[in-house]
Coordinates of C-alpha atoms in Angstrom, one line a residue:
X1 CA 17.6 44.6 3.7
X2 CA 19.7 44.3 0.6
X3 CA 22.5 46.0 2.9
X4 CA 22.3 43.1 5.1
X5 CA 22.7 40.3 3.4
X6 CA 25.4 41.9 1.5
X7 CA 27.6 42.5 4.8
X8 CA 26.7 38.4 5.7
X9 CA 28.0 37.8 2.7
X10 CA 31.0 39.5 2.9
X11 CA 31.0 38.3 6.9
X12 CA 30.6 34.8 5.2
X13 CA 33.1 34.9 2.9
X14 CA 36.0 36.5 5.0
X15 CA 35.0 33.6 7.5
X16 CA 35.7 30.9 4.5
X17 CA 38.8 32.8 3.8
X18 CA 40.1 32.3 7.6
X19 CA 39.3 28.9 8.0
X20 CA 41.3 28.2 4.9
X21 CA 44.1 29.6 6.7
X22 CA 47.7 30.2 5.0
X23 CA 49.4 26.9 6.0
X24 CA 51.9 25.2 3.8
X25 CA 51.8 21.8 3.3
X26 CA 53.8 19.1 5.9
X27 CA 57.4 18.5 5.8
X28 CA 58.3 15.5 6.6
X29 CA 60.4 16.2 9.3
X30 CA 64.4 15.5 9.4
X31 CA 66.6 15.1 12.1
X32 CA 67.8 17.9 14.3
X33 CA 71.2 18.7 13.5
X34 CA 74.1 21.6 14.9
X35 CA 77.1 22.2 14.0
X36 CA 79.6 21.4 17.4
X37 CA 81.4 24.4 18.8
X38 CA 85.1 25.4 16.8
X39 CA 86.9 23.7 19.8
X40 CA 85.2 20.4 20.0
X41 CA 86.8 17.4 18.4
X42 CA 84.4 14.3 17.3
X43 CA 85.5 12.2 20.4
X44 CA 84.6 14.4 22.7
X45 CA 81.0 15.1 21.0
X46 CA 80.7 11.5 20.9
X47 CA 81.5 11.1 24.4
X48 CA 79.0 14.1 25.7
X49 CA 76.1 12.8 23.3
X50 CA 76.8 9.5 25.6
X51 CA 76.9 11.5 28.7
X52 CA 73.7 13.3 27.7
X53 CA 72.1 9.8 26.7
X54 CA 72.8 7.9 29.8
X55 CA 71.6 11.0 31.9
X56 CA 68.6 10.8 30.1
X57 CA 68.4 6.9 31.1
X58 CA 68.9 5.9 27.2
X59 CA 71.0 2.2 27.3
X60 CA 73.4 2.5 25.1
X61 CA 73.5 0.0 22.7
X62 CA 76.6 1.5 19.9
X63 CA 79.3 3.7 20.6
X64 CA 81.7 4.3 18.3
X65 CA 83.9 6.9 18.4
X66 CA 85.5 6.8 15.0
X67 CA 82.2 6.4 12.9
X68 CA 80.4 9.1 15.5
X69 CA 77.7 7.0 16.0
X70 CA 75.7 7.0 19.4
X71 CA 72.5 4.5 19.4
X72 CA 70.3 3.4 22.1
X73 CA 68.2 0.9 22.7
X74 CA 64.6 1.4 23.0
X75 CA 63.4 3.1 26.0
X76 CA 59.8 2.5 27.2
X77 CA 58.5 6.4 27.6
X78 CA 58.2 7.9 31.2
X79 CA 55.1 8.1 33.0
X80 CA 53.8 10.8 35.1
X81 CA 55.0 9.7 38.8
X82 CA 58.7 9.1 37.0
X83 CA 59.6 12.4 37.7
X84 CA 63.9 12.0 37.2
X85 CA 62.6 11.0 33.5
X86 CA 63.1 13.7 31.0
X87 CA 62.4 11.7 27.6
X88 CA 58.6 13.2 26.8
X89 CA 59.2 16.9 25.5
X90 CA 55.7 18.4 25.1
X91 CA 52.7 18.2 26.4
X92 CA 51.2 15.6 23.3
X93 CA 54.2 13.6 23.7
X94 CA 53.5 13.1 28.1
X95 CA 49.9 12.5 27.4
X96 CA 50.5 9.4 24.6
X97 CA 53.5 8.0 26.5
X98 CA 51.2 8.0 29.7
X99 CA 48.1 6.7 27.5
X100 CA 50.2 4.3 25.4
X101 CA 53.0 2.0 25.7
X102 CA 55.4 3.8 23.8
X103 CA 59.0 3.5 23.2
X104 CA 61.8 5.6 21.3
X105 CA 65.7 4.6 20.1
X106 CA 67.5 7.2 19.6
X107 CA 70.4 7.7 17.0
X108 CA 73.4 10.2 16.9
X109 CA 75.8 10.5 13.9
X110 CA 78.6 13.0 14.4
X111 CA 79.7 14.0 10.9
X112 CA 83.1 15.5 10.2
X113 CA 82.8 18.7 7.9
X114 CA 85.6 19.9 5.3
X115 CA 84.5 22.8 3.0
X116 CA 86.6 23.7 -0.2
X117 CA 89.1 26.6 0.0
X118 CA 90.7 27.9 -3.0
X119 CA 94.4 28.4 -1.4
X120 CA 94.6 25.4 0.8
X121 CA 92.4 23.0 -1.2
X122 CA 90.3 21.6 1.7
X123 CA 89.8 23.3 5.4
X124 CA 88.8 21.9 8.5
X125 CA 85.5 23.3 9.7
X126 CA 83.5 22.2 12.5
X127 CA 81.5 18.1 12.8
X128 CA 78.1 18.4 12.8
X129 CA 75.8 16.9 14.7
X130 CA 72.7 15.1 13.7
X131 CA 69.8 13.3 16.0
X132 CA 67.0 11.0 14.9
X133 CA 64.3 10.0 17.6
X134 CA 62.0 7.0 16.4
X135 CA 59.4 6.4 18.1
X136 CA 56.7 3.2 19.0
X137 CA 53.9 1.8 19.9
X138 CA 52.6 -1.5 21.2
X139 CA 49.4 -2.9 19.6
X140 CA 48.1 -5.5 21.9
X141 CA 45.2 -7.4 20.4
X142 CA 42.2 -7.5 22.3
X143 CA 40.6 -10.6 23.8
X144 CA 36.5 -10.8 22.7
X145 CA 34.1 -9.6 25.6
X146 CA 31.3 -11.9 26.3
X147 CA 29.3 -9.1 28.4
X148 CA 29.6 -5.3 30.0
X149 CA 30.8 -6.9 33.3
X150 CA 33.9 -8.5 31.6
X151 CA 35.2 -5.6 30.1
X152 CA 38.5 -5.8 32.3
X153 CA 39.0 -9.1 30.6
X154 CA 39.7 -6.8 27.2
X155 CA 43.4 -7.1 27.2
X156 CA 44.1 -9.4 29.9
X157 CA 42.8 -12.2 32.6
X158 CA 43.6 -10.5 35.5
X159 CA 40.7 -9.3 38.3
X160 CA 38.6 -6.6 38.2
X161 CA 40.5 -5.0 41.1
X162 CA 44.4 -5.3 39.9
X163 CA 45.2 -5.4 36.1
X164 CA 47.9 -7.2 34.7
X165 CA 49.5 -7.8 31.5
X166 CA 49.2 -12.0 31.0
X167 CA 48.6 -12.0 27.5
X168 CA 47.3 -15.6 25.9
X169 CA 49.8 -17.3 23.2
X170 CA 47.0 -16.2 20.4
X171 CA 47.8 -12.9 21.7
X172 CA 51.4 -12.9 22.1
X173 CA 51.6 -14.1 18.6
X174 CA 49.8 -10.6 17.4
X175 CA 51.3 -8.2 19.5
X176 CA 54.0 -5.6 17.6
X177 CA 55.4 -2.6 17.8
X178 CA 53.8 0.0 15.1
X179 CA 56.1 2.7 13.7
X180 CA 55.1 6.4 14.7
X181 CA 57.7 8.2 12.9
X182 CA 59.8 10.7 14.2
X183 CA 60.0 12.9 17.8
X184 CA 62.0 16.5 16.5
X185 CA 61.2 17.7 19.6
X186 CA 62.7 14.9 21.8
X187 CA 66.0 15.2 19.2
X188 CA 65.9 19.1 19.3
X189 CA 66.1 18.6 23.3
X190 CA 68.8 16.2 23.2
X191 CA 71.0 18.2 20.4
X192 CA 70.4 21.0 22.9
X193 CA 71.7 19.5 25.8
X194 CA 74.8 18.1 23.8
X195 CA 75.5 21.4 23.0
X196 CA 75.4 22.4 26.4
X197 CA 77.6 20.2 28.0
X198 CA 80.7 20.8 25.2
X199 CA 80.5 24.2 26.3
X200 CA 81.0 23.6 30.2

């Protein structure tokens, strides 16, 4: 008997130890950056960030070459049937965007790098690249339900049979766009594809 409960206890505890797990705590994450191939000049990252970003159906809303800055406008994320969309990376990211209304602006700064050398003073070394993904949501404000059989009425006054989005002036006053941070994974993708096309 004594044996037993000492081998629960030891069961017990090794389960406590597990579900602690060895995590570290959250980084806030950065953007995704890469240094551009030896070859590449900042114009011509500039230009294939813009490639890759209209491709990705991105409007551009700031190109300029001599800053290396690339930003879009926000684009409202793809749904499921938009199947020529390739803005959700992961499967979290398809599920909100098809759940949600969500939309992300994404910004490009192509950074020149010089490192010190001790017999020419300063050398020439490749730009860097770096890619920040914000990303939004819409909070609509809900319209007060006077009974289970006008629970289509929650958001809008359209018919039980086809929804639409007619939103009151009350609600139209209310409705913003909440901050969800960052997408690495959307930025990763699109740092990856830059890369791709300065090597073709």
């Amino acid at each position: 008997m004594n044996g037993k409960i000492g081998i629960i206890r030891w069961i017990a505890l090794a389960g406590l130890a597990m579900s602690l797990g060895c995590a570290s705590p959250q980084t806030e994450p950065g953007p995704a950056k890469a240094l551009c191939p030896e070859t590449a000049t900042r114009q011509q990252v500039v230009w294939a960030a813009h490639d890759v970003l209209a491709g990705m159906h991105f409007p551009i809303e700031k190109l300029d070459v001599e800053q290396g800055v690339v930003r879009t406008r926000p684009l409202r994320g793809a749904q499921f049937f938009e199947f020529w969309r390739s803005d959700n990376v992961g499967g979290f990211n398809t599920a909100e965007a098809n759940l949600q209304s969500i939309r992300r602006t994404v910004e490009i700064h192509v950074k020149a790098s010089e490192r010190e050398s001790v017999e020419t003073g300063t050398e020439s070394t490749p730009c860097s690249i770096e890619c920040t993904v914000q990303t939004q949501r819409l909070a609509l404000p809900g319209n007060p339900v006077a009974g289970v059989s006008q629970a289509y009425l929650i958001h809008t006054r359209s018919e039980s049979t086809l929804q639409t989005l007619d939103v009151t002036p009350q609600q139209k006053a209310q409705m913003a766009w909440i901050d969800l941070g960052d997408d690495p994974k959307l930025a990763a993708e699109i740092v990856k594809r830059i890369e791709r096309k300065l090597q073709h």
